[in-house]
Short mmCIF file of C-alpha atoms in Angstrom, two decimals:
data_model
loop_
_atom_site.label_atom_id
_atom_site.label_comp_id
_atom_site.label_asym_id
_atom_site.label_seq_id
_atom_site.Cartn_x
_atom_site.Cartn_y
_atom_site.Cartn_z
CA MET C 1 0.00 0.00 0.00
CA THR C 2 1.42 3.38 -1.02
CA ASP C 3 1.32 6.48 1.17
CA SER C 4 -1.41 7.95 -1.03
CA GLN C 5 -3.62 4.92 -0.33
CA ILE C 6 -3.31 5.19 3.45
CA PRO C 7 -6.19 7.16 5.04
CA ALA C 8 -5.11 10.59 6.25
CA TYR C 9 -5.91 9.78 9.87
CA GLN C 10 -3.53 6.77 9.78
CA ARG C 11 -0.55 8.59 8.26
CA PRO C 12 2.12 10.25 10.41
CA LEU C 13 1.83 14.02 10.58
CA SER C 14 3.70 15.84 7.87
CA THR C 15 6.34 18.45 8.68
CA GLU C 16 3.92 21.18 7.64
CA GLU C 17 1.13 19.80 9.83
CA VAL C 18 3.48 19.69 12.81
CA ARG C 19 4.56 23.27 12.11
CA GLN C 20 0.95 24.49 11.94
CA ILE C 21 -0.10 22.68 15.11
CA ASP C 22 2.95 24.02 16.95
CA ALA C 23 2.20 27.57 15.78
CA TYR C 24 -1.44 27.20 16.84
CA TRP C 25 -0.39 25.83 20.23
CA ARG C 26 2.12 28.62 20.90
CA ALA C 27 -0.41 31.29 19.89
CA ALA C 28 -3.06 29.75 22.14
CA ASN C 29 -0.60 29.60 25.04
CA TYR C 30 0.30 33.27 24.59
CA LEU C 31 -3.35 34.29 24.52
CA SER C 32 -3.99 32.20 27.62
CA VAL C 33 -1.13 33.55 29.71
CA GLY C 34 -1.95 37.09 28.58
CA GLN C 35 -5.44 36.72 30.02
CA ILE C 36 -4.09 35.65 33.39
CA TYR C 37 -1.49 38.41 33.76
CA LEU C 38 -1.96 41.41 31.48
CA LEU C 39 -4.17 44.48 31.75
CA ASP C 40 -2.41 46.33 28.94
CA ASN C 41 0.53 46.11 26.53
CA PRO C 42 -0.86 42.88 25.01
CA LEU C 43 1.94 42.36 22.48
CA LEU C 44 4.70 43.53 24.84
CA ARG C 45 5.74 46.22 22.40
CA ASP C 46 6.65 48.46 25.34
CA PRO C 47 8.87 47.57 28.31
CA LEU C 48 6.73 45.68 30.81
CA THR C 49 5.80 47.68 33.93
CA ALA C 50 3.73 46.98 37.03
CA SER C 51 0.85 49.01 35.58
CA HIS C 52 0.49 46.43 32.80
CA ILE C 53 -0.04 43.56 35.27
CA LYS C 54 -3.34 42.65 36.89
CA PRO C 55 -3.30 43.37 40.63
CA ARG C 56 -4.97 40.05 41.44
CA LEU C 57 -4.21 36.95 39.40
CA LEU C 58 -6.92 34.33 38.96
CA GLY C 59 -6.71 31.35 36.67
CA HIS C 60 -3.93 28.80 36.65
CA TRP C 61 -1.32 28.20 34.00
CA GLY C 62 -0.64 24.55 34.90
CA THR C 63 -3.49 22.92 33.00
CA THR C 64 -3.50 25.35 30.07
CA PRO C 65 -0.72 24.11 27.73
CA GLY C 66 -2.07 20.56 27.84
CA LEU C 67 -5.61 21.73 27.18
CA ASN C 68 -4.46 23.82 24.22
CA ILE C 69 -2.57 20.94 22.58
CA ILE C 70 -5.57 18.65 23.07
CA TYR C 71 -7.80 21.25 21.45
CA ALA C 72 -5.38 21.58 18.53
CA HIS C 73 -5.35 17.85 17.82
CA LEU C 74 -9.13 17.54 18.19
CA ASN C 75 -9.46 20.23 15.52
CA ARG C 76 -7.09 18.22 13.33
CA ILE C 77 -9.28 15.13 13.73
CA ILE C 78 -12.42 17.14 12.95
CA ARG C 79 -10.85 18.38 9.72
CA GLN C 80 -9.55 14.97 8.68
CA ARG C 81 -12.63 12.89 9.48
CA ASP C 82 -15.42 15.47 9.53
CA THR C 83 -16.22 14.22 13.02
CA ASN C 84 -18.80 15.83 15.30
CA VAL C 85 -16.81 16.47 18.48
CA MET C 86 -17.66 18.09 21.81
CA LEU C 87 -15.01 18.97 24.39
CA VAL C 88 -15.70 18.75 28.13
CA THR C 89 -12.94 19.97 30.45
CA GLY C 90 -12.78 18.82 34.06
CA PRO C 91 -9.63 20.48 35.48
CA ALA C 92 -10.28 23.59 37.56
CA THR C 93 -9.73 27.09 36.19
CA VAL C 94 -9.40 26.02 32.56
CA ALA C 95 -11.03 29.23 31.33
CA PRO C 96 -7.69 30.81 30.24
CA GLY C 97 -7.50 28.01 27.69
CA TRP C 98 -11.19 28.05 26.77
CA TRP C 99 -11.67 31.71 25.91
CA PRO C 100 -8.76 32.87 23.72
CA ILE C 101 -9.00 30.76 20.58
CA ARG C 102 -12.77 30.52 20.63
CA THR C 103 -13.17 34.27 21.06
CA TRP C 104 -10.42 35.12 18.60
CA LYS C 105 -11.85 32.75 15.98
CA VAL C 106 -15.42 33.93 16.43
CA ALA C 107 -14.89 37.62 17.09
CA THR C 108 -18.47 38.46 16.15
CA ALA C 109 -20.02 35.85 18.46
CA ALA C 110 -23.06 37.02 20.42
CA SER C 111 -21.19 36.51 23.69
CA THR C 112 -18.21 38.70 22.72
CA PRO C 113 -19.21 41.17 19.98
CA HIS C 114 -16.80 43.77 21.40
CA ILE C 115 -13.69 41.64 20.79
CA GLY C 116 -12.18 42.53 17.43
CA GLN C 117 -9.30 40.79 15.65
CA ASP C 118 -6.91 43.70 16.19
CA LEU C 119 -4.65 45.12 18.89
CA ASP C 120 -7.54 46.78 20.73
CA GLY C 121 -9.51 43.52 20.63
CA LEU C 122 -6.53 41.66 22.07
CA ARG C 123 -6.25 44.22 24.87
CA LYS C 124 -9.96 43.80 25.66
CA LEU C 125 -9.64 40.01 25.57
CA PHE C 126 -6.83 40.09 28.14
CA ARG C 127 -8.41 42.75 30.35
CA GLN C 128 -11.87 41.18 30.59
CA PHE C 129 -10.69 37.85 32.02
CA SER C 130 -11.59 37.52 35.71
CA PHE C 131 -12.07 41.29 35.90
CA PRO C 132 -15.03 43.43 37.06
CA GLY C 133 -17.55 43.62 34.24
CA GLY C 134 -15.66 40.94 32.32
CA ILE C 135 -15.84 37.15 32.24
CA PRO C 136 -15.42 34.53 35.00
CA SER C 137 -12.15 32.76 35.81
CA HIS C 138 -13.96 29.45 35.34
CA THR C 139 -15.98 28.10 32.45
CA ALA C 140 -19.53 29.32 32.96
CA PRO C 141 -22.85 29.36 31.05
CA GLU C 142 -21.63 32.23 28.86
CA THR C 143 -18.43 30.37 27.88
CA PRO C 144 -18.78 29.37 24.20
CA GLY C 145 -19.16 25.62 23.73
CA SER C 146 -19.06 24.70 27.41
CA ILE C 147 -21.64 22.47 29.11
CA HIS C 148 -19.62 21.92 32.27
CA GLU C 149 -19.09 24.40 35.10
CA GLY C 150 -15.40 24.70 35.88
CA GLY C 151 -14.07 24.61 39.42
CA GLU C 152 -16.52 22.03 40.78
CA LEU C 153 -14.40 18.93 40.39
CA GLY C 154 -15.65 15.41 39.82
CA TYR C 155 -18.54 15.68 37.38
CA ALA C 156 -16.88 16.10 33.98
CA LEU C 157 -17.03 12.46 32.91
CA ALA C 158 -20.67 12.08 33.98
CA HIS C 159 -21.56 15.19 31.96
CA ALA C 160 -19.63 13.83 28.98
CA TYR C 161 -21.55 10.56 29.02
CA GLY C 162 -24.80 12.45 29.45
CA ALA C 163 -24.02 14.46 26.31
CA ALA C 164 -23.24 11.27 24.36
CA LEU C 165 -26.45 9.44 25.26
CA ASP C 166 -29.00 9.47 22.41
CA ASN C 167 -26.45 11.29 20.20
CA PRO C 168 -25.06 8.48 18.03
CA ASP C 169 -23.00 10.78 15.79
CA LEU C 170 -21.26 12.61 18.64
CA VAL C 171 -17.79 12.03 20.07
CA VAL C 172 -17.30 13.68 23.46
CA ALA C 173 -13.67 14.23 24.43
CA CYS C 174 -13.46 14.63 28.20
CA VAL C 175 -10.30 16.05 29.78
CA ILE C 176 -9.95 14.82 33.37
CA GLY C 177 -7.52 16.48 35.74
CA ASP C 178 -5.32 14.17 37.79
CA GLY C 179 -6.60 15.84 40.95
CA GLU C 180 -10.19 15.52 39.77
CA ALA C 181 -9.56 11.82 39.12
CA GLU C 182 -9.26 11.33 42.89
CA THR C 183 -12.77 12.57 43.65
CA GLY C 184 -15.60 10.17 44.44
CA PRO C 185 -17.98 11.29 41.67
CA LEU C 186 -15.29 10.92 39.01
CA ALA C 187 -14.21 7.50 40.27
CA ALA C 188 -17.82 6.31 40.05
CA SER C 189 -18.26 7.87 36.61
CA TRP C 190 -15.86 5.34 35.06
CA HIS C 191 -18.78 2.90 35.20
CA SER C 192 -20.87 5.11 32.90
CA ASN C 193 -19.65 3.21 29.84
CA LYS C 194 -21.89 0.36 30.96
CA PHE C 195 -24.93 2.46 30.04
CA VAL C 196 -23.78 3.25 26.49
CA ASN C 197 -25.52 1.54 23.58
CA PRO C 198 -23.26 1.75 20.49
CA ALA C 199 -26.31 1.68 18.22
CA THR C 200 -28.08 4.67 19.74
CA ASP C 201 -25.45 6.60 21.70
CA GLY C 202 -22.28 8.47 20.91
CA ALA C 203 -18.78 7.76 22.17
CA VAL C 204 -16.81 9.26 25.04
CA LEU C 205 -13.03 9.67 24.84
CA PRO C 206 -11.63 10.20 28.37
CA ILE C 207 -8.28 12.02 28.41
CA LEU C 208 -6.44 11.91 31.74
CA HIS C 209 -4.46 15.14 32.05
CA LEU C 210 -1.62 13.74 34.13
CA ASN C 211 0.48 16.88 34.41
CA GLY C 212 1.22 16.64 38.13
CA TYR C 213 0.14 20.23 38.77
CA LYS C 214 -2.45 19.70 41.49
CA ILE C 215 -2.42 22.84 43.64
CA ALA C 216 -1.95 21.36 47.11
CA ASN C 217 0.14 18.23 46.59
CA PRO C 218 1.01 15.56 44.01
CA THR C 219 -1.76 13.17 43.07
CA VAL C 220 -1.64 9.41 43.49
CA LEU C 221 -1.61 8.91 39.73
CA ALA C 222 1.29 11.36 39.43
CA ARG C 223 3.28 9.37 42.01
CA VAL C 224 2.85 5.85 40.61
CA PRO C 225 5.43 4.53 38.11
CA LYS C 226 4.69 5.35 34.48
CA ARG C 227 4.49 1.66 33.57
CA ILE C 228 1.46 1.46 35.87
CA SER C 229 -0.19 4.76 34.93
CA ARG C 230 0.01 3.82 31.24
CA ARG C 231 -2.36 0.92 31.94
CA PHE C 232 -4.94 3.24 33.45
#
């Protein structure tokens, strides 16, 4: 079988695809960290001063790079397979990763009509995050594409399976934080696959975000040897 006969989703990524995904990921990371820290000077064209920094920082960087790379590859799969995909994110304070690309891509969305694709729009995007009169530090009802309230850990997988039931053409990717994985509701939610009927329901793709960045202390899954966690 020649390379041209292999389906696109089975072929290794080309150099150009890797370059584009890396560029997307770095741009998303910059937009995310800018929301957490910056009030002004969004492109750092001027020397950074204290007046450019938010006085109170809300939203955590730890989960953001992983979330952004997951989002990038899900978009790649959607383009390759024309798949109907929903993303549910369980880790706390994921909003810095949720808002930037969605808002920047859909600048005229009803939820953010004031965000333009220019320098002023970028300044507004950064300033509004977790700021009076702006948007919450967690995913909330006004967050585009979100069905799961951020910050209340343990329910992401149950919500993902609920979205997949009676939706046979839907794939729900569910990002589960390693700290969230230790909660009772999440541990019980692993049994939800027993309720799925492949003929009438969609599929759920659990993604364990094992980054080891739990706020208080390392998680159990972050402490076990990799040869064991890979079986999880």
